[in-house]
Amino acid sequence: MEKKTLVVCYSFSNGNTRMIARQLQQALGADYAEIETVTPYPTYGGFNSKVVSQGQREVDEGFQPEIKPLSVNVADYDVVAIGTPTWWYTMAPAVLTFLNANDWSQKTVIPFMTHGGWPGHVIKDIQNCCAGAKFLPDMKIQFDSQGGANMLTSQADINAWIERVKKAI
């Protein structure tokens, strides 16, 4: 029986996490949804110190912003790939809201994250929020440390991860 698969991500600013999520979605033939906050984060003209300080404050406080309903129902899926940028060594607060709003028991989860050189404990944090889930190979994708779109992880490494995931599903 083919497992119903969803790729869901939160992506901020330059769309690095979205780009990886779309690659995975296309390779798996999965459905796609994006986590969006009800109140968008101000971009202040892009990725800069105001966004960074706001993100640090929210992570430090365990803040969980209100998110918009997804275009799909997570309960309808067997496998859910979850992507997030790293915010102060953990997942973006919007992803924490999403994880805490869903039941992960009996699900298979594929965590992946993007970072600018400091991957932190994102994958472990996702796993800790998904009680009862089975986990497939995760991936940490590095981009430049200035918040840009220059990917430092090779495309070959991403392709190899996608192939491992495809075999594991």
CSV table of C-alpha atoms in Angstrom, one decimal, residues 41-140:
chain,number,residue,atom,x,y,z
A,41,TYR,CA,7.2,38.7,10.4
A,42,PRO,CA,8.4,42.1,9.2
A,43,THR,CA,11.1,41.7,6.7
A,44,TYR,CA,12.7,45.1,7.3
A,45,GLY,CA,14.0,44.9,3.8
A,46,GLY,CA,15.3,41.4,4.1
A,47,PHE,CA,17.3,39.3,6.6
A,48,ASN,CA,18.9,41.7,9.1
A,49,SER,CA,19.6,42.3,12.8
A,50,LYS,CA,16.0,43.3,13.7
A,51,VAL,CA,14.7,40.0,12.4
A,52,VAL,CA,17.5,38.2,14.2
A,53,SER,CA,16.9,39.9,17.5
A,54,GLN,CA,13.1,39.3,17.3
A,55,GLY,CA,13.7,35.6,16.5
A,56,GLN,CA,16.1,35.2,19.4
A,57,ARG,CA,13.6,36.8,21.8
A,58,GLU,CA,10.8,34.5,20.6
A,59,VAL,CA,13.0,31.4,20.8
A,60,ASP,CA,14.2,32.4,24.3
A,61,GLU,CA,10.6,32.9,25.5
A,62,GLY,CA,9.3,29.7,23.8
A,63,PHE,CA,6.9,31.8,21.8
A,64,GLN,CA,4.4,30.0,19.5
A,65,PRO,CA,2.9,32.4,17.0
A,66,GLU,CA,-0.6,31.8,15.7
A,67,ILE,CA,-0.4,30.1,12.3
A,68,LYS,CA,-2.9,30.0,9.4
A,69,PRO,CA,-4.7,26.7,8.8
A,70,LEU,CA,-2.9,24.5,6.3
A,71,SER,CA,-4.4,23.8,2.9
A,72,VAL,CA,-4.5,20.1,3.9
A,73,ASN,CA,-5.3,18.0,7.0
A,74,VAL,CA,-2.1,16.5,8.5
A,75,ALA,CA,-4.2,13.6,10.0
A,76,ASP,CA,-4.8,12.4,6.4
A,77,TYR,CA,-1.1,11.6,5.9
A,78,ASP,CA,1.0,8.6,6.8
A,79,VAL,CA,4.4,10.3,6.1
A,80,VAL,CA,5.1,14.0,6.8
A,81,ALA,CA,8.4,15.7,5.9
A,82,ILE,CA,8.9,18.8,8.1
A,83,GLY,CA,11.3,21.6,7.1
A,84,THR,CA,12.4,24.6,9.0
A,85,PRO,CA,15.2,27.2,9.0
A,86,THR,CA,17.3,27.3,12.1
A,87,TRP,CA,16.4,30.1,14.5
A,88,TRP,CA,18.8,30.4,17.4
A,89,TYR,CA,19.9,26.7,17.3
A,90,THR,CA,16.3,25.4,17.1
A,91,MET,CA,13.3,25.3,14.8
A,92,ALA,CA,11.4,28.5,13.8
A,93,PRO,CA,8.7,29.3,16.4
A,94,ALA,CA,5.9,28.8,13.7
A,95,VAL,CA,7.1,25.2,13.3
A,96,LEU,CA,6.9,24.6,17.0
A,97,THR,CA,3.3,25.9,16.9
A,98,PHE,CA,2.6,23.4,14.0
A,99,LEU,CA,4.2,20.5,15.7
A,100,ASN,CA,2.4,21.1,19.0
A,101,ALA,CA,-1.0,21.3,17.2
A,102,ASN,CA,-0.8,17.9,15.6
A,103,ASP,CA,-0.8,14.2,16.7
A,104,TRP,CA,2.4,12.5,15.6
A,105,SER,CA,1.6,9.0,16.9
A,106,GLN,CA,1.5,6.4,14.1
A,107,LYS,CA,3.1,8.9,11.7
A,108,THR,CA,6.4,8.7,9.9
A,109,VAL,CA,8.3,12.0,10.1
A,110,ILE,CA,11.2,13.2,7.9
A,111,PRO,CA,12.9,16.2,9.5
A,112,PHE,CA,15.0,18.6,7.5
A,113,MET,CA,16.5,22.0,8.2
A,114,THR,CA,18.4,24.8,6.6
A,115,HIS,CA,21.1,26.8,8.5
A,116,GLY,CA,23.8,29.3,8.0
A,117,GLY,CA,26.6,27.4,9.7
A,118,TRP,CA,25.0,26.7,13.1
A,119,PRO,CA,22.7,23.7,12.8
A,120,GLY,CA,22.1,23.6,16.6
A,121,HIS,CA,19.7,21.0,17.9
A,122,VAL,CA,16.8,21.5,15.4
A,123,ILE,CA,16.5,17.8,14.4
A,124,LYS,CA,16.5,16.6,18.0
A,125,ASP,CA,13.9,19.3,18.9
A,126,ILE,CA,11.6,18.2,16.1
A,127,GLN,CA,11.9,14.6,17.2
A,128,ASN,CA,11.1,15.6,20.8
A,129,CYS,CA,7.9,17.3,19.7
A,130,CYS,CA,6.7,14.3,17.6
A,131,ALA,CA,6.0,11.8,20.3
A,132,GLY,CA,5.1,8.4,19.0
A,133,ALA,CA,6.4,9.0,15.4
A,134,LYS,CA,8.8,6.9,13.5
A,135,PHE,CA,11.7,8.9,11.9
A,136,LEU,CA,13.3,8.5,8.5
A,137,PRO,CA,16.7,10.0,7.5
A,138,ASP,CA,17.0,13.7,8.4
A,139,MET,CA,19.0,16.3,6.6
A,140,LYS,CA,20.9,19.5,7.5
